[in-house]
CSV table of C-alpha atoms in Angstrom, one decimal:
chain,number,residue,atom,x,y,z
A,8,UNK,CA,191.6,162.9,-10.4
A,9,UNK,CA,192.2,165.3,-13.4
A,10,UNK,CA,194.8,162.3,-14.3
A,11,UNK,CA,192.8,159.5,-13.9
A,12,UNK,CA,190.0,161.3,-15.8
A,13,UNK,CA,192.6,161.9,-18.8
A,14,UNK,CA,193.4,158.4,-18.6
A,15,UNK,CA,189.7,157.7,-19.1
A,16,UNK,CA,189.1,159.5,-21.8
A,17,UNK,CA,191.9,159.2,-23.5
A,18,UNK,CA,191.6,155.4,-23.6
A,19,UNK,CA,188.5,155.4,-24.4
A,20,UNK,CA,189.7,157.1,-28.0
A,21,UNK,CA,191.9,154.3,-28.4
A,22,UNK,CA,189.4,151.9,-28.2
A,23,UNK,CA,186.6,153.5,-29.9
A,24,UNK,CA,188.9,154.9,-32.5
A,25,UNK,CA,190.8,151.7,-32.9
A,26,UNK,CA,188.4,148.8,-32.4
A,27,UNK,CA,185.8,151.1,-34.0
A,28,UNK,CA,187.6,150.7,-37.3
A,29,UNK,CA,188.0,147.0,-37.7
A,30,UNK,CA,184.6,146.5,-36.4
A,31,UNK,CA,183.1,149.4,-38.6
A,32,UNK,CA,185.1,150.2,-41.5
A,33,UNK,CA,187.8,147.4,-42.1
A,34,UNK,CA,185.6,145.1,-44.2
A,35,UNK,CA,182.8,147.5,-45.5
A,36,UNK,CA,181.5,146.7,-48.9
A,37,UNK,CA,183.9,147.7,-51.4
A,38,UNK,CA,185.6,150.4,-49.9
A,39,UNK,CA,187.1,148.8,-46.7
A,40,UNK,CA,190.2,150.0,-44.9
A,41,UNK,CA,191.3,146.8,-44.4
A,42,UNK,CA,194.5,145.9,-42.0
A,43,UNK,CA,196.3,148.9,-43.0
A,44,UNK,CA,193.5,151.3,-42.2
A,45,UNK,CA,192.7,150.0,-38.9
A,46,UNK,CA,196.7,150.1,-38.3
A,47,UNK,CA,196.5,153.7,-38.8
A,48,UNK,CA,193.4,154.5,-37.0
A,49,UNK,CA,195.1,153.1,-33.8
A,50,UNK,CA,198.5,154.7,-34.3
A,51,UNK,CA,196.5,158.0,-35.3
A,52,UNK,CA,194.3,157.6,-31.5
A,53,UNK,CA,197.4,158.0,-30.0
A,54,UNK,CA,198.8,160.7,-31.6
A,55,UNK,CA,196.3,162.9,-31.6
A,56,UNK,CA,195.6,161.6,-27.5
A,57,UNK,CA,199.2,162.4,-27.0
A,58,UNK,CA,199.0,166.0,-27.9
A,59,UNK,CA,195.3,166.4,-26.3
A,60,UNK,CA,196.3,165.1,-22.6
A,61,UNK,CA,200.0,164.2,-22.9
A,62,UNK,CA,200.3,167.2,-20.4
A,63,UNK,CA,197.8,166.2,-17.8
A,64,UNK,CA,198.6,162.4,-17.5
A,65,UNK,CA,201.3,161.2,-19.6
A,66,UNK,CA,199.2,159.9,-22.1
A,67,UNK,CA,199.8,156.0,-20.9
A,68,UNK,CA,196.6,154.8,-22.5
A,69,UNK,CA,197.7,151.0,-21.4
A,70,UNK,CA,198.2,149.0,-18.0
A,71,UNK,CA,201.1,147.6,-20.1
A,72,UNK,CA,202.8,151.4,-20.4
A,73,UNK,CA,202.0,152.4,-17.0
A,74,UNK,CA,204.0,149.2,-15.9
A,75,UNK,CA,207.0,150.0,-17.9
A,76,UNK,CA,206.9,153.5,-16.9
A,77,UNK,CA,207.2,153.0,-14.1
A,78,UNK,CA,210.2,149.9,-14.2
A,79,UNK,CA,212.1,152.6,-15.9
A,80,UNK,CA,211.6,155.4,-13.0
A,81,UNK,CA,209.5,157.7,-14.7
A,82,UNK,CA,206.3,156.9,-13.2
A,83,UNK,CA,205.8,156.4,-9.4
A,84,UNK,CA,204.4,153.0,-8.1
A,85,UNK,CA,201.5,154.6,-5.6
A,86,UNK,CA,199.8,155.9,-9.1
A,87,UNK,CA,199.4,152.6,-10.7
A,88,UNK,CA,196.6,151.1,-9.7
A,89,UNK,CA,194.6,154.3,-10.1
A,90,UNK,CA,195.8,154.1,-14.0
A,91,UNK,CA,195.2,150.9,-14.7
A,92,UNK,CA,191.9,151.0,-13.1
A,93,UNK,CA,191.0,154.1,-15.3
A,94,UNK,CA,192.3,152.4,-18.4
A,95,UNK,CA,190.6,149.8,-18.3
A,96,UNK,CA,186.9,151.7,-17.5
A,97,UNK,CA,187.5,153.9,-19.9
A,98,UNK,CA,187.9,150.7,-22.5
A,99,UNK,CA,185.0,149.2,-21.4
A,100,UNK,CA,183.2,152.3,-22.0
A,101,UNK,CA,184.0,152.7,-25.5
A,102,UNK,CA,183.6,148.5,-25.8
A,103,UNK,CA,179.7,149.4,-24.8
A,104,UNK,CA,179.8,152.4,-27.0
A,105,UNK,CA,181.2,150.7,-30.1
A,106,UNK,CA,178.7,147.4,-29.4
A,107,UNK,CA,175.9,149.5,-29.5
A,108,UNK,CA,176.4,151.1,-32.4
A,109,UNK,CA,177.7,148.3,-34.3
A,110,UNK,CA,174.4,146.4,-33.3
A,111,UNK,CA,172.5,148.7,-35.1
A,112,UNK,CA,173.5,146.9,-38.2
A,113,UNK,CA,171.7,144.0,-39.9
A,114,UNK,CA,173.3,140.4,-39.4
A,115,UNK,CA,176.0,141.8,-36.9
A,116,UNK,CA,177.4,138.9,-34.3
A,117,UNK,CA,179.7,140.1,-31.6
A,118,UNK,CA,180.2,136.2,-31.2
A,119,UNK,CA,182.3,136.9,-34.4
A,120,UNK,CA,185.4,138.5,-32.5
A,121,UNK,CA,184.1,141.9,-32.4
A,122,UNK,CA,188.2,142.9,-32.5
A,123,UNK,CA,189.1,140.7,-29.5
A,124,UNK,CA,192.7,138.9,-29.6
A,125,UNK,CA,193.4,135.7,-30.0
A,126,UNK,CA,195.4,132.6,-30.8
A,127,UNK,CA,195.0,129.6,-32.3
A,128,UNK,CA,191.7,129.1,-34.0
A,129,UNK,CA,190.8,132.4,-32.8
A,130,UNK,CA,194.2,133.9,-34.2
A,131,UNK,CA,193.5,135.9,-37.6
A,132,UNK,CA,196.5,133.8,-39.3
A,133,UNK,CA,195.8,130.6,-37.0
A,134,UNK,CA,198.8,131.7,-35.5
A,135,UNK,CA,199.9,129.1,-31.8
A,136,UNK,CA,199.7,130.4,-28.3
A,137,UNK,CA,203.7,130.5,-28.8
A,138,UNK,CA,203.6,132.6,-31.5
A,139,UNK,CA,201.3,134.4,-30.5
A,140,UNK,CA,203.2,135.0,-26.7
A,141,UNK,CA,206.5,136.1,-28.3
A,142,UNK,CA,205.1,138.4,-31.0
A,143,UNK,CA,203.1,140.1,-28.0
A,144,UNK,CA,206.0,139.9,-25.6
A,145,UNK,CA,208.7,141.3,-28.2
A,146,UNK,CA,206.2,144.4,-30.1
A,147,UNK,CA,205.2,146.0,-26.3
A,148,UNK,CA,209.1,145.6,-25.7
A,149,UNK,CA,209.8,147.6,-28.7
A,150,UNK,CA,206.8,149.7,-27.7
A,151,UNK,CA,208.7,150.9,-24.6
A,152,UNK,CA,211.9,151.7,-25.6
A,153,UNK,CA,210.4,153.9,-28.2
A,154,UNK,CA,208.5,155.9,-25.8
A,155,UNK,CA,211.1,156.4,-23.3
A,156,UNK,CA,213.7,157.1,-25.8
A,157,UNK,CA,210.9,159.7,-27.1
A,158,UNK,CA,209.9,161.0,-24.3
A,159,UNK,CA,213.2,161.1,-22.9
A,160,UNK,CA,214.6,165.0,-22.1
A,161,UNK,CA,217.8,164.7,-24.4
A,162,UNK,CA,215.4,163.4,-27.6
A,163,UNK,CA,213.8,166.9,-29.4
A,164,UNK,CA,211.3,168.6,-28.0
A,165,UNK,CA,207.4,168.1,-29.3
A,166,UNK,CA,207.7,164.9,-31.8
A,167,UNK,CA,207.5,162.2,-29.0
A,168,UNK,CA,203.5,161.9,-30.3
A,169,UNK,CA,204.0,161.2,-33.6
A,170,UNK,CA,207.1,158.8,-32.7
A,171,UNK,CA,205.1,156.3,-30.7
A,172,UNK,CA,201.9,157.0,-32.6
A,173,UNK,CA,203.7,155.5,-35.8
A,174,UNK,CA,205.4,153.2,-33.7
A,175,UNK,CA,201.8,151.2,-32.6
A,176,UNK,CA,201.0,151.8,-36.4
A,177,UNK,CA,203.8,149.8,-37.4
A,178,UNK,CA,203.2,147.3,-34.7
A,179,UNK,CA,199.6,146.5,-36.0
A,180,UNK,CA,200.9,146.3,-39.4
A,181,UNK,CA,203.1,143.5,-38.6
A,182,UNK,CA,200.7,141.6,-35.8
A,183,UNK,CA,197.0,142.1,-36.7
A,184,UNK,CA,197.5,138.3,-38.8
A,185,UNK,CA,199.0,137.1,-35.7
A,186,UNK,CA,197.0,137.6,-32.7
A,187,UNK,CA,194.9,141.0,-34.4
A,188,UNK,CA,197.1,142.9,-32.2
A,189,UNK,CA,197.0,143.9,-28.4
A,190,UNK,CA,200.3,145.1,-26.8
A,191,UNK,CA,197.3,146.6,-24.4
A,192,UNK,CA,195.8,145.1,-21.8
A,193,UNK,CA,193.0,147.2,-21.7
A,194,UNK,CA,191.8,147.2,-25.0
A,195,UNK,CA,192.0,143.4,-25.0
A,196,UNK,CA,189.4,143.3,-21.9
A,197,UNK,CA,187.3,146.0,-23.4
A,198,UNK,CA,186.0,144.1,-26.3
A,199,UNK,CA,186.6,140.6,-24.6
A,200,UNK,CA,183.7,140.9,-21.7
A,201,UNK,CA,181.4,141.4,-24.6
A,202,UNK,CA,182.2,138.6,-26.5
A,203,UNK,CA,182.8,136.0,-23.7
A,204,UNK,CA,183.8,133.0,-23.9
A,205,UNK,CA,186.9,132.4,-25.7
A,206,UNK,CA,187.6,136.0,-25.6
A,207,UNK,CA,187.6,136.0,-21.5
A,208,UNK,CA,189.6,132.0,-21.6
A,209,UNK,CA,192.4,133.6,-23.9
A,210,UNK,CA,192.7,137.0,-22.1
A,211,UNK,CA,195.8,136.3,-19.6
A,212,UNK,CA,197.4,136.0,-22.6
A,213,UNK,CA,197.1,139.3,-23.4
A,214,UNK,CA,197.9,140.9,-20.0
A,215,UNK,CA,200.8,138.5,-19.4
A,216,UNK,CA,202.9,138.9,-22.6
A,217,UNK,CA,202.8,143.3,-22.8
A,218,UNK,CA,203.2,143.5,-19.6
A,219,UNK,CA,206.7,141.1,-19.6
A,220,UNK,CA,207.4,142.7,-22.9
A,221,UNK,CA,207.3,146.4,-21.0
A,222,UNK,CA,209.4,145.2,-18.6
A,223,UNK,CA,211.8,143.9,-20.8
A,224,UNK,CA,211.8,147.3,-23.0
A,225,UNK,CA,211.9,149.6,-19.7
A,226,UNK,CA,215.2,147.6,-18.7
A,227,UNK,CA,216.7,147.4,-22.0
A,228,UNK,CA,216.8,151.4,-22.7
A,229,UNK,CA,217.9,151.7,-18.9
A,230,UNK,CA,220.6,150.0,-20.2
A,231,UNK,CA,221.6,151.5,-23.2
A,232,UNK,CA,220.7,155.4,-22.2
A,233,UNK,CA,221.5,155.9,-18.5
A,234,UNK,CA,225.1,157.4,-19.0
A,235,UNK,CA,225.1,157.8,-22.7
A,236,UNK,CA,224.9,161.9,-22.2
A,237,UNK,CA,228.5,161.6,-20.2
């Protein structure tokens, strides 16, 4: 339970910390953070998650993660469920959280996106379903290999957190225009049940695509790192 409850919390920090900042802060008058700040805030709710409860539950944060883990036979299948189940409570949590405190504000529509993914009309950039799939599919791919190859015995000791945690910066600065970035399940359906609607109709996308994109990274660095230490 001590797991699961790390899960909770710790993906609730992503969403809060990450959603929070292009709901909050990425537009303010003036002094917005704008795509790079919100970048940073969700690589940085990693990072800092990774080094709080990396220890207690591997710091998955995302159904997408647990699912590669696991292809790549560092996670065992029985735990699953329990993960994802906790990842994606602990999103919704920080979704109801973040709504109420953004609603506070004068003029605020969730109906607006409220940081929900999308494609097509609802992408950023306009960006197709297409484009929008593959971007998704090949970012969690690259995702993956950088945590396993991070987290992997042979790679130094203590930096695996601020590998991946610049990692998922880097993957929002190249996606937000695209689809404003998922490669997580769970923070897509956090912020998606509040806004309904399109938000819910377009969410397969956005467990579909990490999830084949884990899959694909978890068997690409089986590939290229079991035996490389002979």
């Amino acid at each position: 339970m001590k797991q699961y409850g790390a899960e909770f919390f710790g993906t609730f920090w992503l969403v809060f910390g990450g959603c929070g900042s292009a709901v909050l802060a990425a537009g303010f008058p003036g002094l917005g953070i704008g795509f790079v700040g919100v970048s940073l805030a969700f690589g940085l709710t990693v990072l800092t998650m990774a080094y709080a409860i990396g220890h207690i539950s591997g710091c998955h944060l995302n159904p997408a993660v647990s699912i590669g883990l696991w292809v790549g036979g560092r996670f065992p299948v029985n735990q699953l469920l329990p993960y994802i189940v906790a990842q994606v409570a602990g999103g919704i949590a920080a979704a109801a959280i973040l709504y109420l405190v953004a609603s506070g504000a004068p003029g605020f529509d969730v109906s607006k996106g409220f940081a929900s993914n999308g494609y097509g009309m609802h992408s950023p950039g306009g960006y197709s379903m297409m484009a929008a799939f593959l971007i998704e599919v090949v970012l969690t791919m690259f995702f993956l290999i950088v945590i396993l190859g991070a987290t992997d015995k042979r790679a130094p000791a203590g930096f695996a957190p601020i590998a991946i945690g610049l990692c998922l910066t880097l993957i929002h600065l190249i996606s937000i225009p695209v689809t404003n970035t998922s490669v997580n399940p769970a923070r897509s359906t956090a912020v998606a049940i509040f806004v309904g609607d399109w938000a819910v109709a377009q969410l397969w996308m956005f467990w579909l695509a990490p999830i084949v994109g884990a899959v694909l990274g978890a068997t690409v660095y089986r590939f290229i790192a079991i035996g490389d230490d002979k």
